[in-house]
Coordinates of C-alpha atoms in Angstrom, one line a residue:
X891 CA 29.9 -4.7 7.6
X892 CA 31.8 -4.3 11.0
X893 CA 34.4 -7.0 9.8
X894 CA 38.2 -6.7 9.3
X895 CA 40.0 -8.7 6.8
X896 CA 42.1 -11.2 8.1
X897 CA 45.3 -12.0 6.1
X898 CA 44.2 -15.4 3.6
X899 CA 41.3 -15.8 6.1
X900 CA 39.4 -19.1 5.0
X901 CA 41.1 -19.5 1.5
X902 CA 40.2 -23.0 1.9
X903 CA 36.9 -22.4 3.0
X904 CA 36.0 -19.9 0.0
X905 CA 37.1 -22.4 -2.4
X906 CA 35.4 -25.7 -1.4
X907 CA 31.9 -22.9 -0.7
X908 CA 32.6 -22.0 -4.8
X909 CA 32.9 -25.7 -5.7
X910 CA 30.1 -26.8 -3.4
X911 CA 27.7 -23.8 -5.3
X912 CA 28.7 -25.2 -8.6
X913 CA 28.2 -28.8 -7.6
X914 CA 25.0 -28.1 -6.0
X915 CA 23.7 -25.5 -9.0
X916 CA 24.3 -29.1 -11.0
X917 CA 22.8 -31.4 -9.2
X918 CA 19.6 -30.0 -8.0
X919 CA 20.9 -27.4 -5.7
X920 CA 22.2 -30.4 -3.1
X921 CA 18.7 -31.5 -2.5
X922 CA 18.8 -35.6 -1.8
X923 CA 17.3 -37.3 -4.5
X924 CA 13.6 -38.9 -3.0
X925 CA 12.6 -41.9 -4.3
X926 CA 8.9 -41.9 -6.3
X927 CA 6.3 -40.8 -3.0
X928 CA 4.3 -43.6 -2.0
X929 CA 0.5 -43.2 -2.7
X930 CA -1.4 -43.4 -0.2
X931 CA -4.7 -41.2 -1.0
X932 CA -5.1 -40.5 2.8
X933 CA -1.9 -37.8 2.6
X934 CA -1.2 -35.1 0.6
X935 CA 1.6 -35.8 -1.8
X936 CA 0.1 -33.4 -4.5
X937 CA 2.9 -30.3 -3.5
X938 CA 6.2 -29.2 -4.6
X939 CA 8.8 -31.5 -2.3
X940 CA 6.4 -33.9 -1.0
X941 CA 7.7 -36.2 1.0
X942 CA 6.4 -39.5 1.1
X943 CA 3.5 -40.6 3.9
X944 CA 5.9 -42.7 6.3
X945 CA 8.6 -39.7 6.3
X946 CA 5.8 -37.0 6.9
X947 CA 4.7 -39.0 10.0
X948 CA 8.3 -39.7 10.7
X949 CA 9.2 -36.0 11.0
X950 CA 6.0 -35.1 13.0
X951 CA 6.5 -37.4 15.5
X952 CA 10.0 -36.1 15.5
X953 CA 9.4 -32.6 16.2
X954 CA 6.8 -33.9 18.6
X955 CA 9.3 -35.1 20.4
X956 CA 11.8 -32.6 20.1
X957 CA 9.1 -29.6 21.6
X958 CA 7.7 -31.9 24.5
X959 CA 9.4 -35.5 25.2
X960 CA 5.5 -36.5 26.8
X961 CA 4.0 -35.5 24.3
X962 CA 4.3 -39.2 22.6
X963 CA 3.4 -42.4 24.5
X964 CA 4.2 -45.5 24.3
X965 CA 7.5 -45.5 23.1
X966 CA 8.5 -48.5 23.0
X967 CA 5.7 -50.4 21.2
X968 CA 6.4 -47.1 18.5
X969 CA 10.0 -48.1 18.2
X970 CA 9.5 -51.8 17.1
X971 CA 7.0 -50.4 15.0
X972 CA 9.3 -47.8 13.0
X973 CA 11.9 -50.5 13.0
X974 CA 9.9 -52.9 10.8
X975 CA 8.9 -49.9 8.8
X976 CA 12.3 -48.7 8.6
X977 CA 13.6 -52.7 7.2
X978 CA 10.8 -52.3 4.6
X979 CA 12.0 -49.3 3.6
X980 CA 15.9 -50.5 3.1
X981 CA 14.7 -54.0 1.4
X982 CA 12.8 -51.6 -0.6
X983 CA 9.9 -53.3 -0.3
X984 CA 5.9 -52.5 -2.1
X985 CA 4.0 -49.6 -1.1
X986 CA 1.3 -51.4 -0.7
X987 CA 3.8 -53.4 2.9
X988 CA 5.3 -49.8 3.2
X989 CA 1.3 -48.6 3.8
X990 CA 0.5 -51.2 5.8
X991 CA 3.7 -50.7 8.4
X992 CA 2.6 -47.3 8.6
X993 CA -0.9 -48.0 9.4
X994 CA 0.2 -49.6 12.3
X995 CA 2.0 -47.1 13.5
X996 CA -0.7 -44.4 12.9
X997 CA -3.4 -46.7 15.6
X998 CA -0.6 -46.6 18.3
X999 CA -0.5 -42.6 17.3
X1000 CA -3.9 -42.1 17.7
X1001 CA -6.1 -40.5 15.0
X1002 CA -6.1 -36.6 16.7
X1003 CA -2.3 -36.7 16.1
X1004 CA -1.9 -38.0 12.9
X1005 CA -4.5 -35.5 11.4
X1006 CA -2.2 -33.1 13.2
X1007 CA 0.9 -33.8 11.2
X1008 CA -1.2 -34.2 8.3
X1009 CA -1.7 -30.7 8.1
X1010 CA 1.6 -29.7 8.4
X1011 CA 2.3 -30.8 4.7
X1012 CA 6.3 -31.6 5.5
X1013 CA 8.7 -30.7 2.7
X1014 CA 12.2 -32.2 1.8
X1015 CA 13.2 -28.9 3.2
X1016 CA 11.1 -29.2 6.5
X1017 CA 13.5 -32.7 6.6
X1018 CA 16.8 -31.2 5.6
X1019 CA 16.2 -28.4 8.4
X1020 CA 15.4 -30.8 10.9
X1021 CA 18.5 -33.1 10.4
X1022 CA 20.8 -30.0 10.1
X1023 CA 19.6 -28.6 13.2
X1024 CA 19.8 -31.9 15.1
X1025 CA 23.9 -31.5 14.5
X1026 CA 23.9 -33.7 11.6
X1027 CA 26.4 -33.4 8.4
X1028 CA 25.8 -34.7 5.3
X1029 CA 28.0 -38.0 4.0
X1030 CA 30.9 -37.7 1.8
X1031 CA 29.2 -38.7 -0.9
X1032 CA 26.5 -36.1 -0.3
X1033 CA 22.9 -35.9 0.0
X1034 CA 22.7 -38.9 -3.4
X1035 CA 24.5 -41.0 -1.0
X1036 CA 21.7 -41.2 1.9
X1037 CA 18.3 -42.6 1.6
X1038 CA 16.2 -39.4 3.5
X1039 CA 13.4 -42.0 3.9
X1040 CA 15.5 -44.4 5.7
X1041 CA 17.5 -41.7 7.9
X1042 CA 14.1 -40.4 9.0
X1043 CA 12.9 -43.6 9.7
X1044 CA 16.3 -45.2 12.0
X1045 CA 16.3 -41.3 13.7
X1046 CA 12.5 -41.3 14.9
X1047 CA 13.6 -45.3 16.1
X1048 CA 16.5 -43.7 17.6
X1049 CA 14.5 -41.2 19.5
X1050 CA 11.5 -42.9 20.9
X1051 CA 14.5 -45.2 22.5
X1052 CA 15.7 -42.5 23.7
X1053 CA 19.3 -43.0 22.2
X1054 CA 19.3 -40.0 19.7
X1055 CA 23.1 -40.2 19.3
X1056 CA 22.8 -44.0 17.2
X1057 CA 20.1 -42.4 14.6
X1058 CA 21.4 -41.7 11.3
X1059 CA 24.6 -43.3 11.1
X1060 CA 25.2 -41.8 7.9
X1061 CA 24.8 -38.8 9.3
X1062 CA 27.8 -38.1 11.6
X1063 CA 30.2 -35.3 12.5
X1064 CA 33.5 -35.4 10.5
X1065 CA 36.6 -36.0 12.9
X1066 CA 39.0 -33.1 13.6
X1067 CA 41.1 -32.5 16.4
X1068 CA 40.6 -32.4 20.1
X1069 CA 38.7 -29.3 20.9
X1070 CA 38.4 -28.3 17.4
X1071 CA 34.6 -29.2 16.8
X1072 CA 32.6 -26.6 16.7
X1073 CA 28.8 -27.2 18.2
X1074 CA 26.3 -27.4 15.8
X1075 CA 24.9 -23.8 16.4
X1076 CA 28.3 -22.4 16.2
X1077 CA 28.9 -24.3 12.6
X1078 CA 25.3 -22.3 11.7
X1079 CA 26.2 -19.7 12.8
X1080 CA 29.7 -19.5 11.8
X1081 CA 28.8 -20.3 8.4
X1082 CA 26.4 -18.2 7.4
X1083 CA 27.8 -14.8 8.7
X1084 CA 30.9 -16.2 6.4
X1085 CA 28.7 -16.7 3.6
X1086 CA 27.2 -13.3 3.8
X1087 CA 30.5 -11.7 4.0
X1088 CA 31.7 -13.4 1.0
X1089 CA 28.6 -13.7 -1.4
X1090 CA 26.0 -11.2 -0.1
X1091 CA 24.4 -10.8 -3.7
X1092 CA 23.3 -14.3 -3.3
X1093 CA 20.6 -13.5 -0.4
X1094 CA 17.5 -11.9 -1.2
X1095 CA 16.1 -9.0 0.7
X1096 CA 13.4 -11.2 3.3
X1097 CA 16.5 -13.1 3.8
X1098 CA 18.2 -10.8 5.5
X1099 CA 15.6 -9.7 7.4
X1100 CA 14.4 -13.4 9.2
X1101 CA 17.8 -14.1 9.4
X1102 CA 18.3 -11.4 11.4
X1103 CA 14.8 -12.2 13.9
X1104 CA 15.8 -15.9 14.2
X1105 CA 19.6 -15.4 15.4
X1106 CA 18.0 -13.2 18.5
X1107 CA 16.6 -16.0 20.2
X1108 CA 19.9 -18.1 20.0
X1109 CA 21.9 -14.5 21.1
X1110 CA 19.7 -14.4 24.1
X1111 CA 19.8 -18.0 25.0
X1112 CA 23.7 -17.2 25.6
X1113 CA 23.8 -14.1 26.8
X1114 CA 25.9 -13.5 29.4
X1115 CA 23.8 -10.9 31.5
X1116 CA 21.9 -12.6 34.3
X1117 CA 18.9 -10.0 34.7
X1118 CA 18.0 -11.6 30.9
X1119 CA 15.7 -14.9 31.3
X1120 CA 17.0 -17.5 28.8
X1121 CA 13.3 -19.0 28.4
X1122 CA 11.8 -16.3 25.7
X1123 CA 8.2 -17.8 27.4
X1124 CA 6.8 -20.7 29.4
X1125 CA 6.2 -22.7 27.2
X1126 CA 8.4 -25.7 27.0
X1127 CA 10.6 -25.0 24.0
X1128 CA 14.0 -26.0 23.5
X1129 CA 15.1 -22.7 22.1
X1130 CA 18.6 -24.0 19.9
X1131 CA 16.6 -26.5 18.2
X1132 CA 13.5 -24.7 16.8
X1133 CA 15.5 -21.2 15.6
X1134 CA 18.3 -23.6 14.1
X1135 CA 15.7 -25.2 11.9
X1136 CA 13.9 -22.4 11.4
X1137 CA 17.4 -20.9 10.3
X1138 CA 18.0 -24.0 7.9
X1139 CA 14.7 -24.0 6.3
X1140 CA 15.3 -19.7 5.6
X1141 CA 18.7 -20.7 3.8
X1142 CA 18.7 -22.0 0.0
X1143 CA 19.6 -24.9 -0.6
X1144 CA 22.2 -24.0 -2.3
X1145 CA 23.7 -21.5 0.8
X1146 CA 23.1 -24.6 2.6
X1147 CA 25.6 -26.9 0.6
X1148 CA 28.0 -23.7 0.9
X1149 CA 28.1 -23.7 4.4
X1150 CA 28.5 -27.7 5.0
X1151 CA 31.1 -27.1 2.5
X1152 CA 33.4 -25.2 4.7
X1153 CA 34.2 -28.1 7.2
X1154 CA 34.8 -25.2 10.1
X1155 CA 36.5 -25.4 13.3
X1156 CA 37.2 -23.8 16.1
X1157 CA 40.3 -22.3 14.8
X1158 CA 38.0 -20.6 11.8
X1159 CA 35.4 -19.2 14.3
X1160 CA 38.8 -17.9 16.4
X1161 CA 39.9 -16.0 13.5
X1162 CA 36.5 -14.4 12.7
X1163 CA 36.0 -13.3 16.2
X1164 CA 39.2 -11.7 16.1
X1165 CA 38.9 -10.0 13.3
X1166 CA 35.2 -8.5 13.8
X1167 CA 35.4 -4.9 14.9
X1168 CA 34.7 -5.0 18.6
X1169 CA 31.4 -4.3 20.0
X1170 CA 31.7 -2.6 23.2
X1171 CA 30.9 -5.1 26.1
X1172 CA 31.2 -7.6 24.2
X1173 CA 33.6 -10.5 25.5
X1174 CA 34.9 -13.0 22.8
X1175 CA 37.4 -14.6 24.8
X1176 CA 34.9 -15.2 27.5
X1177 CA 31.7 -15.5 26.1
X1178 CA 32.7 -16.7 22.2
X1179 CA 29.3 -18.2 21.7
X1180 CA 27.4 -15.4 22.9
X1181 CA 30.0 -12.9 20.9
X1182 CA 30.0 -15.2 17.7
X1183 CA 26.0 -14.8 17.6
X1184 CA 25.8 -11.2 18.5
X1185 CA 28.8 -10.6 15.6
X1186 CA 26.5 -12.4 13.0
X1187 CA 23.4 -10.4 14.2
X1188 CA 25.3 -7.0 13.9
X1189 CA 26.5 -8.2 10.6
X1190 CA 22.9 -9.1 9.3
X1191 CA 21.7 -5.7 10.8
X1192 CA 24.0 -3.6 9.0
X1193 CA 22.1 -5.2 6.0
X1194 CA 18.8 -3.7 6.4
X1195 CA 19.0 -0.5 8.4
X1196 CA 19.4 2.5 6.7
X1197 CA 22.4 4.7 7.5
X1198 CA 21.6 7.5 10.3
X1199 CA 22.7 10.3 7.9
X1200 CA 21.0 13.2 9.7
X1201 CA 24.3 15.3 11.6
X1202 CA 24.1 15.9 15.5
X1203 CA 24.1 19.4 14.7
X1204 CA 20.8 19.1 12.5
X1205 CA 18.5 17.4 15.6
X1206 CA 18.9 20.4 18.3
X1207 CA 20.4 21.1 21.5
X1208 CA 19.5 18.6 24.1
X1209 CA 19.6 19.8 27.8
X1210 CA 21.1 17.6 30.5
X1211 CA 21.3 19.0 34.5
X1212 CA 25.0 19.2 35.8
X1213 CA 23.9 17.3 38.5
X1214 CA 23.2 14.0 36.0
X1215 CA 26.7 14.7 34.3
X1216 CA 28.4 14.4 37.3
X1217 CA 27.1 10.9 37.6
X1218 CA 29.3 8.3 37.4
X1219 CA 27.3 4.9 35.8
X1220 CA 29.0 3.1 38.0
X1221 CA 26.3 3.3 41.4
X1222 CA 23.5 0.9 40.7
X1223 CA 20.4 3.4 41.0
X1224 CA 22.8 6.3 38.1
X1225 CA 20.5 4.2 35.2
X1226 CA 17.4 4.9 36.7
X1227 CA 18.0 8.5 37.2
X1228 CA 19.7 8.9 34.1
X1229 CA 16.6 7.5 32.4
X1230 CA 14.2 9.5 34.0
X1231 CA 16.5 12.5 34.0
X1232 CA 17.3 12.7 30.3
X1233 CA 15.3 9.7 28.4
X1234 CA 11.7 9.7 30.1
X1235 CA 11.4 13.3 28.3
X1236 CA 10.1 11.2 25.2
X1237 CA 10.0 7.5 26.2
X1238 CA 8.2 8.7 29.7
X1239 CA 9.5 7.2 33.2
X1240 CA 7.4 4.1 32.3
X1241 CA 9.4 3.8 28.9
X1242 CA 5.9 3.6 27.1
X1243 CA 6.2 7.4 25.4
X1244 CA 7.0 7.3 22.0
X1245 CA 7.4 4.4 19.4
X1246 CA 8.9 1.6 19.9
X1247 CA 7.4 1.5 23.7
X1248 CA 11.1 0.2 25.2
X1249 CA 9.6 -1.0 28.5
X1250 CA 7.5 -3.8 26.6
X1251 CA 8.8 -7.3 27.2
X1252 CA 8.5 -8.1 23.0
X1253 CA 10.1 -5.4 22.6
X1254 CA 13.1 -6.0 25.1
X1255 CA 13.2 -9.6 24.3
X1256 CA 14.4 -8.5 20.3
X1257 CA 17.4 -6.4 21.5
X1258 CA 21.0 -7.0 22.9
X1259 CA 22.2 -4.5 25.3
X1260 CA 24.9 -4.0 22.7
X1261 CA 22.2 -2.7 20.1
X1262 CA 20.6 -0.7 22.6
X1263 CA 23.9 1.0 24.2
X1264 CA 24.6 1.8 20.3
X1265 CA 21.1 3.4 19.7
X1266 CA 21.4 5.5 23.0
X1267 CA 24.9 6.8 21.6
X1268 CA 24.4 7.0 17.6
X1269 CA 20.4 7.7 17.8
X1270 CA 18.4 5.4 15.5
X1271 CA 18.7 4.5 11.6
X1272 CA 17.5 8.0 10.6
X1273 CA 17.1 9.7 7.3
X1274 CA 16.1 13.4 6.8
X1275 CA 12.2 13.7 6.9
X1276 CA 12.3 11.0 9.9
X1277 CA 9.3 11.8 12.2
X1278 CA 10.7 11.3 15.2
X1279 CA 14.2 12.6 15.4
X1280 CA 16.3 11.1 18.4
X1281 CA 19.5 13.2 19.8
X1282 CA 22.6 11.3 19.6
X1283 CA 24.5 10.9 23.4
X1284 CA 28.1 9.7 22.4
X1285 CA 28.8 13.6 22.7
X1286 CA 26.7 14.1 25.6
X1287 CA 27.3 11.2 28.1
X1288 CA 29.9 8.9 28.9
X1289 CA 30.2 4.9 28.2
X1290 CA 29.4 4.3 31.8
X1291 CA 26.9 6.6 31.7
X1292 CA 25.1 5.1 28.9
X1293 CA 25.9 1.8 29.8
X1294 CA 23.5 2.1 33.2
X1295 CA 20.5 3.3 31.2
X1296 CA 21.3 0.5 28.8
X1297 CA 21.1 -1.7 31.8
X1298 CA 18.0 0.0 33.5
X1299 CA 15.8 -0.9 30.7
X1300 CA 16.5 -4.6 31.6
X1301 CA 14.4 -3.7 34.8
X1302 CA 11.2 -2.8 32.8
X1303 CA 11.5 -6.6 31.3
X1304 CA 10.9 -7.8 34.8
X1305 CA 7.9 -5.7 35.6
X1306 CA 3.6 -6.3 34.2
X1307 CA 3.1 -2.6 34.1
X1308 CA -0.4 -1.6 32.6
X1309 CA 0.7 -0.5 29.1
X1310 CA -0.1 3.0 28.2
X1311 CA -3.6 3.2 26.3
X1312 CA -4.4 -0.4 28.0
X1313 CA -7.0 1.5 31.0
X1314 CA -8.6 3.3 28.2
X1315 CA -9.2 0.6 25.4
X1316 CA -10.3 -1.9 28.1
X1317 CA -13.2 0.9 29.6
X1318 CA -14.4 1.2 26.3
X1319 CA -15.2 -3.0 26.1
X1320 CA -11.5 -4.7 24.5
X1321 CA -11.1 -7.6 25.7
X1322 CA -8.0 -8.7 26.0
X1323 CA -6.5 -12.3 24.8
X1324 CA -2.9 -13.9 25.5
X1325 CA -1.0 -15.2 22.6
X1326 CA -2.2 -18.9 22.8
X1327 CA -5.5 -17.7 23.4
X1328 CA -5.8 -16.4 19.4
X1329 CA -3.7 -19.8 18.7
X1330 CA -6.4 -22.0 19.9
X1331 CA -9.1 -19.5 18.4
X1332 CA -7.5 -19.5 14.9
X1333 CA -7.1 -22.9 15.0
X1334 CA -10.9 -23.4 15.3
X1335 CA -11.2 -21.8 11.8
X1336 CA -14.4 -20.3 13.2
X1337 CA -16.7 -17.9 10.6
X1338 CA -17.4 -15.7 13.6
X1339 CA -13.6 -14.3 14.1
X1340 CA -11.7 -11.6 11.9
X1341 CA -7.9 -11.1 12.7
X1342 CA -7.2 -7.9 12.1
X1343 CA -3.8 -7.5 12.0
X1344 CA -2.5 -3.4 11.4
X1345 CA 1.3 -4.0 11.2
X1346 CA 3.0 -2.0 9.1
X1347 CA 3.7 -3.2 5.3
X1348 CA 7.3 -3.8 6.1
X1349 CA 6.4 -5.6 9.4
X1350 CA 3.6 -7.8 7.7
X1351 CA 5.7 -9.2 5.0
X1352 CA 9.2 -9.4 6.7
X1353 CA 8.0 -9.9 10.8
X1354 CA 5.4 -11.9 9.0
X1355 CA 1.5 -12.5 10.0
X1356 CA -1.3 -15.0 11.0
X1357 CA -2.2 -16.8 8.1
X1358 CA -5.7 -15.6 6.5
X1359 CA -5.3 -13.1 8.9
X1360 CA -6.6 -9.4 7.2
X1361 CA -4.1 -6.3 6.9
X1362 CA -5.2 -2.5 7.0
X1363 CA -2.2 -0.2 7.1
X1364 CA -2.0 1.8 10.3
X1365 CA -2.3 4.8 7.6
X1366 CA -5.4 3.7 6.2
X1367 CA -7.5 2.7 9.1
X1368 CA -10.1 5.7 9.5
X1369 CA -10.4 5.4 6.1
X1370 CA -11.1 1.8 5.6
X1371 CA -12.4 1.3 9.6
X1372 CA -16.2 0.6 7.6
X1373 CA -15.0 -2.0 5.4
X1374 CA -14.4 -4.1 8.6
X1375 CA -17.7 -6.6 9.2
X1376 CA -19.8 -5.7 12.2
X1377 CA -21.2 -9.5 12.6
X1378 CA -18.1 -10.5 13.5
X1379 CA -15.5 -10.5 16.2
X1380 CA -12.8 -8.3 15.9
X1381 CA -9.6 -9.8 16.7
X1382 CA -6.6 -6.7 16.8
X1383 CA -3.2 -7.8 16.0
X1384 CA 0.4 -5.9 16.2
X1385 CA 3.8 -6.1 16.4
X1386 CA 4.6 -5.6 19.9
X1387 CA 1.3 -5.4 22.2
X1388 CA 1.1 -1.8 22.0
X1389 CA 0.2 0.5 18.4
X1390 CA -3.2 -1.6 18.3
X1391 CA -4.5 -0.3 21.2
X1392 CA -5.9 2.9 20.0
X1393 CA -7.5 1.4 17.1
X1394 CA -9.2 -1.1 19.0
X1395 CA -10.3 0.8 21.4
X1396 CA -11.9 2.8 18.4
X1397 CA -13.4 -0.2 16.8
X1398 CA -15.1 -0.8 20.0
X1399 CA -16.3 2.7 20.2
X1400 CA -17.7 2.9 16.9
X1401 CA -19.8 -1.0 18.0
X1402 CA -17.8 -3.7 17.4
X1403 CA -17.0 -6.3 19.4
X1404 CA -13.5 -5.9 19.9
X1405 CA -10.8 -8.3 21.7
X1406 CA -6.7 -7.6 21.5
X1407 CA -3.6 -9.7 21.3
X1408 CA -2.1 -8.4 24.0
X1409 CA 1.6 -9.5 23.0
X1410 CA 2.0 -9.1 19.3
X1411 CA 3.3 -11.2 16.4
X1412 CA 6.4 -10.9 18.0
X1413 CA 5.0 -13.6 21.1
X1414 CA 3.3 -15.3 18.2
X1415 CA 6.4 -15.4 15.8
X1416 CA 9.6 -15.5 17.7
X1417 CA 8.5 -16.5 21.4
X1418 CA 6.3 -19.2 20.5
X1419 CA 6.8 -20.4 17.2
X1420 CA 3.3 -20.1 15.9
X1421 CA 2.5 -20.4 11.9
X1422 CA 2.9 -18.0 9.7
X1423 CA 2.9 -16.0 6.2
X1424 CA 4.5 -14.1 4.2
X1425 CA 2.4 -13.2 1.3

C-alpha cells in the first residue's frame, strides 16, 4: 500500500474502531434492533432483514425522490399522510391502524409505483445505506437507541416538504470545531481507506474489488481536469448519493460501526493526505477531495492487481524516432503525435487495437489520468506467460512526455467513433441496442430474449452481470456456440462495448437473430445503476 506511517497517526481512532468491532460483534454486528414486521400479506416480509411494509414504501419513495425530485407528485397531500403514519408508529399503535395509514398512502402513490418498490424487497441494510449516505450519524446510544421505522417515516415527511435537513433528528452530525467537519463523502471515504490500512484481513476478496468500481464515480465527480464530464451519462443521477450507498450497503456491518467509530475530522483526513506517497499530478492541498478519493482508489488497487514482475529487459527493445524524443509534452498537439508515433503501433491511431480498446468511453470513464500516466510508464500488472506484453516508458520518455499522451486519450472520450468490428457485425444483421434499451427489455421478462453475457469469469462475478442473464466464457464460445437457442433472440452482453462484437457478429452468421449492447455492463453497472448479480 502507497501509505507512509505517520508518527501515533489515529491512536484514538484505532482504539474506539477495536471497541466499536467488539461492541458491534456483541450486539448483532451494530444492526438496529427492528421491531416484529407488520403483516400485511400484500408485501414480502418472508426474507432475511425484512423490513416492515410502511418502511419498504418509506425508503422507495425516498430513493424516488433522491434519483428524480418529479418523479413523486403531490407532495403535500403525501406529507400529512406520512405524518399520521409516522404518530402511529411512535404511539406504537396496532398493525391493523399501521396498515390502514399505509393504505392511504399507497392510493395517493398510485398502484404502478407501489408494485415498483414492491419488488425491490428493501433490507435493513438497503435502510442503513441510505441514511449513511444521506450524511447521517448514528446517536450516542447507537443504532438500539433509534426507532429505524420512525426515522424513515419523519425523513420521507421531511423530504416530500422539501426540508431534508429537519428529518431524523436523531440522526445528526456530532459538533466539532469550525472547519473541522468533514463532508459526508469525505467521512466515507476517509474511513474506509483507514480501515483497510489497519484491518485488511477483515475484507473479503469481492470487497475489494466493488470497492474499488464504486469510488471511481465519486473520483471523477471531483476531478479536477475540465476535458472530464462530471455526469458519467444523461440520465439524471445525483452521482454522490447513489455510489455512497452503494458503498455502505458493500461494507459489513460491522466495518460500518468501525468507521462511524472514528469520529474523523478534517485534521485526520490532513494527516492521511500527507502521509500517502504522492501520486504524480496529484494536488492534495488544492484538490483534497479529489486527492483523498484517488488515494483510497490507489490504495484499493494495490489490493487486487498482481505485481508487474516481468523486468524491462525481458519485453524487447522498443523503437522511438529522434524526432518524437525531442518533443517536449509541453505544446498541445506532442500527445497526439506521441500517441500515434509510439502507442498507435498496438492500440492503433483510433486507440481500438488491442485489449482494453482505450478510446472507448466505458473504458475511459473507469480510469484517472493518474492510473493511466502510471500504466504508460510501469506497463500493466504483468506476470510471465501474459499474452500481451506492454514495454514500460519511464526509461524511454519523459514525465511531460507521458503526461500529453495521458492527456490525449481524454480526446477519444469526446468523440462517437465507429468502434472497430462495429461495420462488420452490423453488415452481417446485429442490431444494436443502448443500455436502457436492454433495461426496459429485461424488465419485460419476455420468453423470447436471451442475454448472453461473455464476460470473463473474473468480470462476471466481481464487475457483476444482468440478473438471469446466461454466461459462456469468451474461451468456450465455439465450443458451446450450439447450446445457444435458435427460437430466441440473442441479446450479447460485455464489459466495455467492444470484445462481443466478434461473437455476435458470428451468432448472426451462423442464423441467429442477434442484437448487441452497445456499452457494456460497465453503462449498465457503474453509469446507470442498473440491477445486478453476483452469483
Amino acid at each position: 500500500m502507497k501509505r507512509e506511517k505517520s508518527k501515533g497517526l489515529h491512536k484514538r481512532a484505532l482504539t474506539t474502531l477495536i471497541s466499536a468491532v467488539f461492541i458491534a460483534s456483541v450486539a448483532g454486528c451494530a444492526a438496529p434492533s427492528f421491531s416484529p414486521t407488520v403483516v400485511d400479506s400484500e408485501w414480502n416480509t418472508n426474507y432475511k432483514d425484512a423490513l416492515s411494509p410502511h418502511t419498504q414504501l418509506a425508503l422507495g419513495v425516498m430513493k424516488k425522490i433522491k434519483k428524480n425530485e418529479d418523479a413523486i407528485g403531490d407532495k403535500l397531500a403525501l406529507s400529512r399522510k406520512w405524518s399520521n403514519l409516522a404518530r402511529d408508529i411512535d404511539s406504537k399503535a396496532s398493525d391493523a391502524t399501521l396498515n390502514k395509514s399505509r393504505r392511504d398512502i399507497e392510493a395517493l402513490l398510485g398502484q404502478k409505483l407501489v408494485d415498483e418498490i414492491k419488488g425491490e424487497a428493501y433490507s435493513r441494510g438497503d435502510l442503513m445505506g441510505f441514511m449513511m449516505s444521506s450524511g447521517m450519524s448514528i446517536p450516542p446510544g447507537g443504532p438500539s437507541a433509534m426507532n429505524p421505522d420512525l426515522v424513515a417515516a419523519e425523513k420521507v415527511v421531511a423530504m416530500l416538504k422539501g426540508d431534508d435537513k429537519s428529518a431524523a433528528p436523531a440522526f445528526t452530525y456530532k459538533p466539532v470545531l469550525p472547519g473541522e467537519a468533514l463532508s459526508p463523502v469525505e467521512n466515507l471515504t476517509l474511513g474506509t481507506a483507514l480501515l483497510l490500512e489497519r484491518d485488511r484481513q477483515s475484507f473479503d476478496m469481492s470487497q475489494v474489488f466493488r470497492l474499488a468500481l464504486y469510488f471511481r464515480p465519486l473520483r471523477r465527480l471531483y476531478d479536477p481536469n475540465p476535458n472530464i464530464n462530471k455526469q458519467l451519462s444523461t440520465d439524471k443521477m445525483d452521482v454522490e448519493t447513489v455510489y455512497m450507498d452503494r458503498i455502505w450497503r458493500v461494507l459489513k456491518p460491522e466495518q460500518v460501526a468501525a468507521i462511524r467509530a472514528m469520529d474523523l475530522t478534517r485534521t485526520d483526513m490532513n494527516e492521511y493526505l500527507t502521509g500517502h506517497v504522492k501520486l504524480f499530478k496529484v494536488d492534495e492541498k488544492r484538490n483534497p477531495k479529489f486527492a483523498l478519493i484517488e488515494y483510497t482508489v490507489n490504495d484499493f488497487h494495490e489490493q487486487i492487481a498482481p505485481p508487474n514482475t516481468i523486468p524491462p529487459e525481458e519485453k524487447g527493445e522498443f523503437f522511438i524516432a529522434s524526432s518524437l524524443k525531442k518533443l517536449s509534452g509541453k505544446d498541445p498537439d506532442d500527445g497526439r503525435k506521441l500517441f500515434e508515433g509510439v502507442c498507435a503501433a498496438c492500440h492503433g491511431v483510433d486507440g481500438q487495437g488491442r485489449f482494453p480498446p482505450i478510446s472507448m468511453k466505458s473504458y475511459l470513464s473507469l480510469h484517472s489520468d493518474h492510473e493511466h500516466y502510471e500504466i504508460v510508464r510501469f506497463g500493466p500488472p504483468q506476470k510471465p506467460g501474459s499474452p500481451i506484453v506492454m514495454p514500460t516508458f519511464d526509461d524511454k520518455l519523459s514525465s511531460d512526455q507521458i503526461w500529453a499522451v495521458v492527456q490525449y486519450l481524454r480526446t477519444f472520450e469526446k468523440d462517437n467513433k465507429i468502434r472497430r468490428g462495429e461495420t462488420e457485425a452490423r453488415a452481417a444483421g446485429v442490431n444494436f441496442y443502448d443500455t436502457n434499451d436492454v433495461y426496459q427489455l429485461w424488465g419485460k421478462k419476455d420468453g423470447d430474449k436471451y442475454f448472453l453475457d461473455i464476460q470473463s469469469d473474473i468480470a462476471y462475478r466481481i464487475m457483476g452481470h444482468i440478473p438471469g442473464s446466461n454466461h459462456i466464457r469468451p474461451a468456450e464460445f465455439d465450443q458451446k456456440i450450439d447450446s445457444i437457442p435458435r427460437d430466441k433472440e440473442i441479446i450479447v452482453i460485455d464489459m466495455f462495448g467492444s470484445q462481443g462484437l466478434m461473437p455476435a457478429k458470428t451468432l448472426a452468421d451462423s442464423g441467429y437473430k442477434v442484437s448487441y449492447m452497445a456499452s457494456g455492463m460497465m453503462d449498465w453497472h457503474i453509469t446507470r445503476n442498473y440491477p445486478v448479480s453476483y452469483d
